[in-house]
Amino acid sequence: MKKYFQREFHYDFLLLEFIIANNLYSEKNGLESAILSYEERSEEIVIYGVKYGDRFATKLETLETEMSALLNLPLTEKIIREGIVEYHFQTVKPERLVIETSTEMEKHTNKIEINLGYGIVYSPVECPHILVSGGTGSGKSVFISYLLLEFFKRKSTVYICDPKNSDLGSLSHYLGEEKVATSPNNIARVVRLAVTEMNDRYKYMNENFKYGSNAIDHGFQPVWLIFDEMGAFQASGTDKKSKEIVNEVMNGLKQIILLGRQANVFILIAAQQMRSETLSTDLRDNLGLRIALGANSSEGYRMVFGSATPETIPPIEVKGSGLLYKQGTGKSGEYYESPYVDMQKFDFIEELKKYI
């Protein structure tokens, strides 16, 4: 973990300086001032603005830009409560995960959690399904390749739908055409396989009922359906027959999103840009991990994160960086750097062969 650069002043002095510089005081009717306090924690500092219903109360809720500049620290969270506003600033920079060739001793793991680097550990059981958005050059393909290896490392069954027949579609040479689909009919077949597996698991678990159990307790390994460029697939519905196929696939995906968690069946949806017609907001909100890589517009972030879109977007300058939202944390989308892979030194196909 790395320390961010900080100005060498005591926080008491900084907050006093801040109140003066931002006109958060008045001397007209005696001295009136906004009240600021702070709490230093192991990896963050929290600035509190106390609201008394006076003329400073509204201003205290909109100071994130000024406070970030004052402290020279990134804001990770703003919490507005009835009588107080909390500004959380990170004082320790998380480390980006660097991917290198594994050894035979690291071939498989029984761990459910996946280390995504930058202080993020992801558990599909606790936070099912993934959405990854990012345009050309954002690092989206490298990130999905990393996740694919992690899925296989956990002995997952992986199905791939790639309507553009790009890099993921070419993996049929290694995974087999029965699990990798590029045409609409084959995509429908693959989705049907995943839905059938999910339903069979529910049937088995009902016949071998254990209160509070899930598929893991019954020995079922994860199933992952990776669906790249869903918008391109939906655009293939140009006549009655093809629209029926699109509708069947979308219905299957909906079943997995809503019911897959307990059966240990998950979906990863990837898109260059998310639109409401691509995936309804109700279904999007059921995708527990959402990542937008690369710089995006305010509307683009809103389509990925919805109500979890942060008010202030940090600079997205590093390739493979973006915003990440994980359900259950109580936080909005926060700055994130995806695992770094030097593709000149890392042979993805050779690595893949170790796990399949």
Tab-separated table of C-alpha atoms in Angstrom:
chain	number	residue	atom	x	y	z
A	1	MET	CA	0.000	0.000	0.000
A	2	LYS	CA	1.315	3.435	-0.891
A	3	LYS	CA	0.900	6.713	0.973
A	4	TYR	CA	-0.640	9.590	-0.941
A	5	PHE	CA	1.223	12.902	-0.822
A	6	GLN	CA	-0.132	15.116	1.936
A	7	ARG	CA	0.462	18.757	2.842
A	8	GLU	CA	2.509	19.002	5.996
A	9	PHE	CA	0.044	20.942	8.158
A	10	HIS	CA	-2.012	19.854	11.094
A	11	TYR	CA	-5.620	19.172	10.135
A	12	ASP	CA	-6.899	21.710	12.692
A	13	PHE	CA	-5.019	24.439	10.859
A	14	LEU	CA	-6.154	23.164	7.463
A	15	LEU	CA	-9.830	23.198	8.448
A	16	LEU	CA	-9.556	26.700	9.889
A	17	GLU	CA	-7.867	27.834	6.673
A	18	PHE	CA	-10.649	26.095	4.705
A	19	ILE	CA	-13.453	27.856	6.618
A	20	ILE	CA	-11.878	31.248	5.956
A	21	ALA	CA	-11.067	30.603	2.272
A	22	ASN	CA	-14.616	29.397	1.514
A	23	ASN	CA	-16.449	32.126	3.450
A	24	LEU	CA	-17.979	29.659	5.875
A	25	TYR	CA	-18.120	32.304	8.593
A	26	SER	CA	-19.611	35.731	9.250
A	27	GLU	CA	-18.788	38.588	11.633
A	28	LYS	CA	-21.908	40.709	11.030
A	29	ASN	CA	-23.875	39.620	14.111
A	30	GLY	CA	-21.017	38.387	16.219
A	31	LEU	CA	-18.904	35.506	14.959
A	32	GLU	CA	-20.872	32.817	13.139
A	33	SER	CA	-19.042	29.884	11.602
A	34	ALA	CA	-19.602	26.482	10.047
A	35	ILE	CA	-18.404	23.677	12.307
A	36	LEU	CA	-15.886	21.192	10.832
A	37	SER	CA	-14.163	18.331	12.639
A	38	TYR	CA	-12.135	15.323	11.567
A	39	GLU	CA	-11.246	11.733	12.447
A	40	GLU	CA	-8.018	10.038	11.382
A	41	ARG	CA	-8.329	6.312	10.659
A	42	SER	CA	-5.789	3.733	9.518
A	43	GLU	CA	-6.260	4.343	5.790
A	44	GLU	CA	-8.536	7.366	5.591
A	45	ILE	CA	-9.439	10.688	7.123
A	46	VAL	CA	-13.082	11.656	7.615
A	47	ILE	CA	-14.082	15.331	7.633
A	48	TYR	CA	-17.382	16.068	9.374
A	49	GLY	CA	-19.532	19.106	8.649
A	50	VAL	CA	-22.061	19.713	11.417
A	51	LYS	CA	-25.429	21.108	10.225
A	52	TYR	CA	-27.372	23.401	12.561
A	53	GLY	CA	-30.047	24.532	10.106
A	54	ASP	CA	-28.241	27.814	9.530
A	55	ARG	CA	-27.162	29.348	6.223
A	56	PHE	CA	-24.041	27.157	6.134
A	57	ALA	CA	-25.963	23.852	6.180
A	58	THR	CA	-26.620	23.610	2.406
A	59	LYS	CA	-23.077	24.696	1.532
A	60	LEU	CA	-21.636	21.972	3.777
A	61	GLU	CA	-23.189	19.330	1.488
A	62	THR	CA	-21.315	20.458	-1.653
A	63	LEU	CA	-17.678	20.872	-0.619
A	64	GLU	CA	-16.092	17.710	-2.071
A	65	THR	CA	-14.112	19.471	-4.820
A	66	GLU	CA	-12.734	22.132	-2.480
A	67	MET	CA	-11.863	19.612	0.246
A	68	SER	CA	-10.092	17.289	-2.206
A	69	ALA	CA	-7.978	20.227	-3.371
A	70	LEU	CA	-7.241	21.283	0.210
A	71	LEU	CA	-6.095	17.835	1.355
A	72	ASN	CA	-4.668	16.695	-1.988
A	73	LEU	CA	-6.461	13.380	-1.402
A	74	PRO	CA	-9.106	11.475	-3.409
A	75	LEU	CA	-12.653	11.482	-2.066
A	76	THR	CA	-13.956	7.915	-1.689
A	77	GLU	CA	-17.369	8.604	-0.195
A	78	LYS	CA	-19.726	11.391	0.803
A	79	ILE	CA	-22.521	10.629	3.258
A	80	ILE	CA	-25.245	13.192	3.914
A	81	ARG	CA	-27.105	12.608	7.155
A	82	GLU	CA	-29.821	14.652	8.872
A	83	GLY	CA	-27.451	16.616	11.073
A	84	ILE	CA	-24.019	15.948	9.621
A	85	VAL	CA	-22.132	15.482	6.366
A	86	GLU	CA	-19.229	13.031	6.144
A	87	TYR	CA	-16.416	13.350	3.595
A	88	HIS	CA	-14.176	10.269	3.444
A	89	PHE	CA	-10.713	10.717	1.947
A	90	GLN	CA	-8.261	7.927	1.211
A	91	THR	CA	-4.813	8.400	2.717
A	92	VAL	CA	-3.362	5.080	1.508
A	93	LYS	CA	-3.426	4.275	-2.187
A	94	PRO	CA	-4.466	0.672	-2.980
A	95	GLU	CA	-2.021	-1.348	-5.049
A	96	ARG	CA	-2.891	-2.371	-8.572
A	97	LEU	CA	-2.707	-6.117	-9.154
A	98	VAL	CA	0.034	-7.155	-11.591
A	99	ILE	CA	-0.615	-10.456	-13.382
A	100	GLU	CA	2.269	-12.757	-14.125
A	101	THR	CA	2.537	-16.326	-15.395
A	102	SER	CA	1.389	-18.792	-12.755
A	103	THR	CA	3.138	-21.965	-11.691
A	104	GLU	CA	1.716	-25.464	-11.694
A	105	MET	CA	1.302	-25.229	-7.914
A	106	GLU	CA	-1.219	-22.393	-8.500
A	107	LYS	CA	-3.268	-24.322	-11.034
A	108	HIS	CA	-6.588	-24.472	-9.184
A	109	THR	CA	-8.088	-23.067	-6.019
A	110	ASN	CA	-11.076	-23.772	-3.811
A	111	LYS	CA	-11.437	-20.116	-2.903
A	112	ILE	CA	-14.705	-18.553	-3.959
A	113	GLU	CA	-13.384	-14.993	-3.732
A	114	ILE	CA	-11.518	-13.403	-6.633
A	115	ASN	CA	-8.851	-10.783	-5.977
A	116	LEU	CA	-9.483	-7.892	-8.365
A	117	GLY	CA	-6.630	-5.811	-6.998
A	118	TYR	CA	-6.838	-2.214	-5.819
A	119	GLY	CA	-8.233	-3.380	-2.504
A	120	ILE	CA	-11.241	-5.149	-4.076
A	121	VAL	CA	-12.089	-8.791	-3.352
A	122	TYR	CA	-15.114	-10.138	-5.213
A	123	SER	CA	-17.357	-13.008	-4.126
A	124	PRO	CA	-20.051	-13.995	-6.658
A	125	VAL	CA	-22.036	-15.721	-3.916
A	126	GLU	CA	-22.301	-12.506	-1.910
A	127	CYS	CA	-22.500	-10.188	-4.915
A	128	PRO	CA	-23.755	-12.158	-7.932
A	129	HIS	CA	-23.227	-11.232	-11.594
A	130	ILE	CA	-20.912	-8.727	-13.264
A	131	LEU	CA	-21.320	-5.854	-15.692
A	132	VAL	CA	-18.218	-4.538	-17.491
A	133	SER	CA	-18.438	-1.474	-19.713
A	134	GLY	CA	-15.626	0.096	-21.692
A	135	GLY	CA	-14.792	1.315	-25.169
A	136	THR	CA	-11.810	0.599	-27.392
A	137	GLY	CA	-8.532	0.991	-25.515
A	138	SER	CA	-10.180	1.006	-22.084
A	139	GLY	CA	-8.664	-2.324	-20.990
A	140	LYS	CA	-12.015	-4.130	-20.993
A	141	SER	CA	-10.796	-7.119	-23.033
A	142	VAL	CA	-7.735	-7.630	-20.825
A	143	PHE	CA	-9.892	-7.442	-17.694
A	144	ILE	CA	-12.364	-10.018	-19.035
A	145	SER	CA	-9.448	-12.277	-19.996
A	146	TYR	CA	-8.203	-12.077	-16.413
A	147	LEU	CA	-11.662	-12.942	-15.052
A	148	LEU	CA	-11.933	-15.846	-17.482
A	149	LEU	CA	-8.726	-17.352	-16.108
A	150	GLU	CA	-9.980	-16.844	-12.553
A	151	PHE	CA	-13.241	-18.631	-13.392
A	152	PHE	CA	-11.375	-21.631	-14.789
A	153	LYS	CA	-9.011	-21.602	-11.839
A	154	ARG	CA	-12.113	-22.285	-9.716
A	155	LYS	CA	-13.139	-25.236	-11.937
A	156	SER	CA	-16.077	-23.309	-13.351
A	157	THR	CA	-18.076	-24.316	-16.384
A	158	VAL	CA	-17.845	-21.344	-18.737
A	159	TYR	CA	-20.157	-20.527	-21.633
A	160	ILE	CA	-19.309	-17.662	-23.994
A	161	CYS	CA	-21.628	-15.684	-26.271
A	162	ASP	CA	-19.819	-13.350	-28.656
A	163	PRO	CA	-22.143	-12.060	-31.411
A	164	LYS	CA	-19.318	-9.994	-32.968
A	165	ASN	CA	-17.112	-13.106	-33.197
A	166	SER	CA	-14.080	-11.275	-31.829
A	167	ASP	CA	-11.420	-12.505	-29.392
A	168	LEU	CA	-13.824	-14.364	-27.102
A	169	GLY	CA	-15.456	-16.095	-30.070
A	170	SER	CA	-12.072	-17.419	-31.198
A	171	LEU	CA	-11.789	-19.348	-27.920
A	172	SER	CA	-14.006	-22.030	-29.477
A	173	HIS	CA	-10.696	-23.518	-30.732
A	174	TYR	CA	-9.825	-24.321	-27.099
A	175	LEU	CA	-13.156	-24.561	-25.268
A	176	GLY	CA	-15.173	-26.256	-27.994
A	177	GLU	CA	-18.034	-24.959	-30.135
A	178	GLU	CA	-20.583	-26.429	-27.743
A	179	LYS	CA	-19.603	-23.789	-25.148
A	180	VAL	CA	-18.689	-20.839	-27.379
A	181	ALA	CA	-21.356	-19.294	-29.607
A	182	THR	CA	-21.243	-16.473	-32.132
A	183	SER	CA	-24.385	-16.910	-34.282
A	184	PRO	CA	-27.876	-16.092	-32.934
A	185	ASN	CA	-29.045	-19.711	-33.023
A	186	ASN	CA	-25.971	-20.985	-31.211
A	187	ILE	CA	-26.179	-18.168	-28.676
A	188	ALA	CA	-29.758	-19.246	-27.923
A	189	ARG	CA	-28.548	-22.848	-27.552
A	190	VAL	CA	-25.755	-21.893	-25.141
A	191	VAL	CA	-28.062	-19.756	-23.003
A	192	ARG	CA	-30.521	-22.672	-22.950
A	193	LEU	CA	-27.739	-24.930	-21.638
A	194	ALA	CA	-26.953	-22.537	-18.801
A	195	VAL	CA	-30.632	-22.140	-17.859
A	196	THR	CA	-31.142	-25.919	-17.955
A	197	GLU	CA	-28.128	-26.446	-15.693
A	198	MET	CA	-29.538	-23.894	-13.252
A	199	ASN	CA	-32.971	-25.535	-13.212
A	200	ASP	CA	-31.468	-29.025	-12.800
A	201	ARG	CA	-29.527	-27.784	-9.787
A	202	TYR	CA	-32.663	-26.372	-8.200
A	203	LYS	CA	-34.437	-29.674	-8.787
A	204	TYR	CA	-31.590	-31.618	-7.154
A	205	MET	CA	-31.428	-29.244	-4.196
A	206	ASN	CA	-35.187	-29.518	-3.655
A	207	GLU	CA	-34.968	-33.300	-3.738
A	208	ASN	CA	-32.017	-33.218	-1.303
A	209	PHE	CA	-33.245	-30.341	0.800
A	210	LYS	CA	-30.988	-28.722	3.362
A	211	TYR	CA	-32.316	-25.630	5.088
A	212	GLY	CA	-30.296	-22.507	4.239
A	213	SER	CA	-28.053	-24.334	1.764
A	214	ASN	CA	-27.010	-23.361	-1.744
A	215	ALA	CA	-25.363	-25.133	-4.671
A	216	ILE	CA	-21.908	-24.937	-3.092
A	217	ASP	CA	-23.131	-26.937	-0.094
A	218	HIS	CA	-24.272	-29.620	-2.553
A	219	GLY	CA	-20.886	-29.732	-4.292
A	220	PHE	CA	-21.798	-27.832	-7.472
A	221	GLN	CA	-18.989	-25.851	-9.110
A	222	PRO	CA	-19.691	-22.361	-10.512
A	223	VAL	CA	-21.224	-21.850	-13.937
A	224	TRP	CA	-20.406	-18.586	-15.714
A	225	LEU	CA	-22.115	-17.278	-18.832
A	226	ILE	CA	-20.047	-14.516	-20.461
A	227	PHE	CA	-22.091	-12.404	-22.874
A	228	ASP	CA	-20.123	-9.839	-24.866
A	229	GLU	CA	-21.757	-6.970	-26.765
A	230	MET	CA	-25.387	-7.696	-25.956
A	231	GLY	CA	-26.437	-4.635	-27.953
A	232	ALA	CA	-24.984	-6.160	-31.134
A	233	PHE	CA	-26.932	-9.353	-30.491
A	234	GLN	CA	-30.207	-7.499	-29.969
A	235	ALA	CA	-29.644	-5.605	-33.202
A	236	SER	CA	-29.708	-8.970	-35.037
A	237	GLY	CA	-33.457	-9.198	-34.399
A	238	THR	CA	-34.592	-7.803	-37.746
A	239	ASP	CA	-37.483	-10.125	-38.633
A	240	LYS	CA	-40.074	-12.250	-36.825
A	241	LYS	CA	-37.893	-15.356	-36.488
A	242	SER	CA	-34.750	-13.535	-35.358
A	243	LYS	CA	-36.793	-11.441	-32.896
A	244	GLU	CA	-38.111	-14.660	-31.375
A	245	ILE	CA	-34.533	-15.823	-30.848
A	246	VAL	CA	-33.568	-12.503	-29.238
A	247	ASN	CA	-36.599	-12.659	-26.945
A	248	GLU	CA	-35.796	-16.238	-25.931
A	249	VAL	CA	-32.201	-15.322	-25.099
A	250	MET	CA	-33.169	-12.222	-23.135
A	251	ASN	CA	-35.704	-14.241	-21.158
A	252	GLY	CA	-33.024	-16.835	-20.363
A	253	LEU	CA	-30.599	-14.140	-19.216
A	254	LYS	CA	-33.315	-12.649	-17.016
A	255	GLN	CA	-33.851	-16.035	-15.351
A	256	ILE	CA	-30.136	-16.394	-14.613
A	257	ILE	CA	-29.838	-12.842	-13.269
A	258	LEU	CA	-32.813	-13.255	-10.937
A	259	LEU	CA	-32.419	-16.910	-9.912
A	260	GLY	CA	-28.813	-17.919	-10.554
A	261	ARG	CA	-27.209	-16.983	-7.251
A	262	GLN	CA	-28.398	-19.882	-5.107
A	263	ALA	CA	-27.650	-22.350	-7.925
A	264	ASN	CA	-24.075	-21.006	-8.281
A	265	VAL	CA	-24.853	-19.904	-11.847
A	266	PHE	CA	-23.690	-16.405	-12.781
A	267	ILE	CA	-23.529	-14.066	-15.723
A	268	LEU	CA	-20.957	-11.528	-16.907
A	269	ILE	CA	-22.313	-8.956	-19.349
A	270	ALA	CA	-19.834	-6.823	-21.297
A	271	ALA	CA	-20.581	-3.860	-23.532
A	272	GLN	CA	-18.794	-0.916	-25.070
A	273	GLN	CA	-21.682	1.276	-23.946
A	274	MET	CA	-24.692	0.445	-21.820
A	275	ARG	CA	-28.117	1.667	-22.910
A	276	SER	CA	-31.519	1.248	-21.302
A	277	GLU	CA	-32.750	-0.683	-24.340
A	278	THR	CA	-29.798	-3.086	-23.989
A	279	LEU	CA	-30.590	-4.060	-20.420
A	280	SER	CA	-33.463	-2.770	-18.329
A	281	THR	CA	-32.563	-0.810	-15.218
A	282	ASP	CA	-34.290	-3.425	-13.043
A	283	LEU	CA	-32.032	-6.177	-14.375
A	284	ARG	CA	-28.958	-3.934	-14.292
A	285	ASP	CA	-29.563	-3.256	-10.607
A	286	ASN	CA	-29.379	-7.009	-9.985
A	287	LEU	CA	-25.805	-7.139	-11.322
A	288	GLY	CA	-23.849	-6.931	-8.074
A	289	LEU	CA	-20.468	-5.865	-9.483
A	290	ARG	CA	-20.468	-3.079	-12.056
A	291	ILE	CA	-17.329	-1.664	-13.616
A	292	ALA	CA	-16.957	1.117	-16.163
A	293	LEU	CA	-13.437	1.236	-17.585
A	294	GLY	CA	-12.093	4.273	-19.394
A	295	ALA	CA	-13.462	7.802	-19.417
A	296	ASN	CA	-17.183	8.082	-19.992
A	297	SER	CA	-19.930	10.689	-20.177
A	298	SER	CA	-22.193	11.457	-17.230
A	299	GLU	CA	-25.010	9.651	-19.012
A	300	GLY	CA	-22.738	6.677	-19.716
A	301	TYR	CA	-21.891	6.343	-16.028
A	302	ARG	CA	-25.551	6.699	-15.092
A	303	MET	CA	-26.486	3.816	-17.412
A	304	VAL	CA	-23.954	1.585	-15.629
A	305	PHE	CA	-24.366	2.670	-12.013
A	306	GLY	CA	-27.845	4.193	-11.812
A	307	SER	CA	-28.425	5.670	-8.359
A	308	ALA	CA	-24.877	4.575	-7.401
A	309	THR	CA	-23.326	7.071	-9.839
A	310	PRO	CA	-20.938	9.303	-7.857
A	311	GLU	CA	-21.568	13.046	-7.897
A	312	THR	CA	-17.923	13.807	-8.633
A	313	ILE	CA	-16.064	11.731	-11.244
A	314	PRO	CA	-12.310	11.460	-10.596
A	315	PRO	CA	-9.851	11.790	-13.509
A	316	ILE	CA	-9.675	8.527	-15.513
A	317	GLU	CA	-6.242	8.680	-17.125
A	318	VAL	CA	-4.516	5.327	-16.529
A	319	LYS	CA	-5.332	2.582	-19.053
A	320	GLY	CA	-7.430	-0.030	-17.304
A	321	SER	CA	-8.770	2.441	-14.763
A	322	GLY	CA	-12.366	3.485	-14.252
A	323	LEU	CA	-15.139	3.308	-11.684
A	324	LEU	CA	-16.289	0.264	-9.730
A	325	TYR	CA	-19.456	-0.355	-7.732
A	326	LYS	CA	-19.953	-3.405	-5.531
A	327	GLN	CA	-23.370	-4.069	-4.066
A	328	GLY	CA	-23.641	-4.208	-0.308
A	329	THR	CA	-20.850	-1.749	0.483
A	330	GLY	CA	-23.123	1.261	0.790
A	331	LYS	CA	-20.783	3.192	-1.506
A	332	SER	CA	-21.352	4.714	-4.923
A	333	GLY	CA	-19.005	3.998	-7.827
A	334	GLU	CA	-15.394	4.609	-6.781
A	335	TYR	CA	-12.090	4.927	-8.607
A	336	TYR	CA	-10.534	1.585	-9.578
A	337	GLU	CA	-7.546	0.266	-11.529
A	338	SER	CA	-8.069	-3.190	-13.032
A	339	PRO	CA	-5.297	-5.841	-12.966
A	340	TYR	CA	-2.309	-4.941	-15.110
A	341	VAL	CA	-1.242	-7.518	-17.666
A	342	ASP	CA	1.762	-6.992	-19.929
A	343	MET	CA	0.459	-8.863	-22.989
A	344	GLN	CA	3.946	-8.769	-24.520
A	345	LYS	CA	5.187	-11.016	-21.701
A	346	PHE	CA	2.003	-12.834	-20.725
A	347	ASP	CA	0.735	-15.606	-23.021
A	348	PHE	CA	-2.994	-15.766	-22.338
A	349	ILE	CA	-3.612	-18.922	-24.396
A	350	GLU	CA	-0.799	-20.851	-22.744
A	351	GLU	CA	-2.125	-19.764	-19.374
A	352	LEU	CA	-5.651	-20.801	-20.352
A	353	LYS	CA	-4.479	-24.275	-21.330
A	354	LYS	CA	-3.332	-24.884	-17.752
A	355	TYR	CA	-6.892	-24.682	-16.483
A	356	ILE	CA	-9.103	-26.230	-19.162
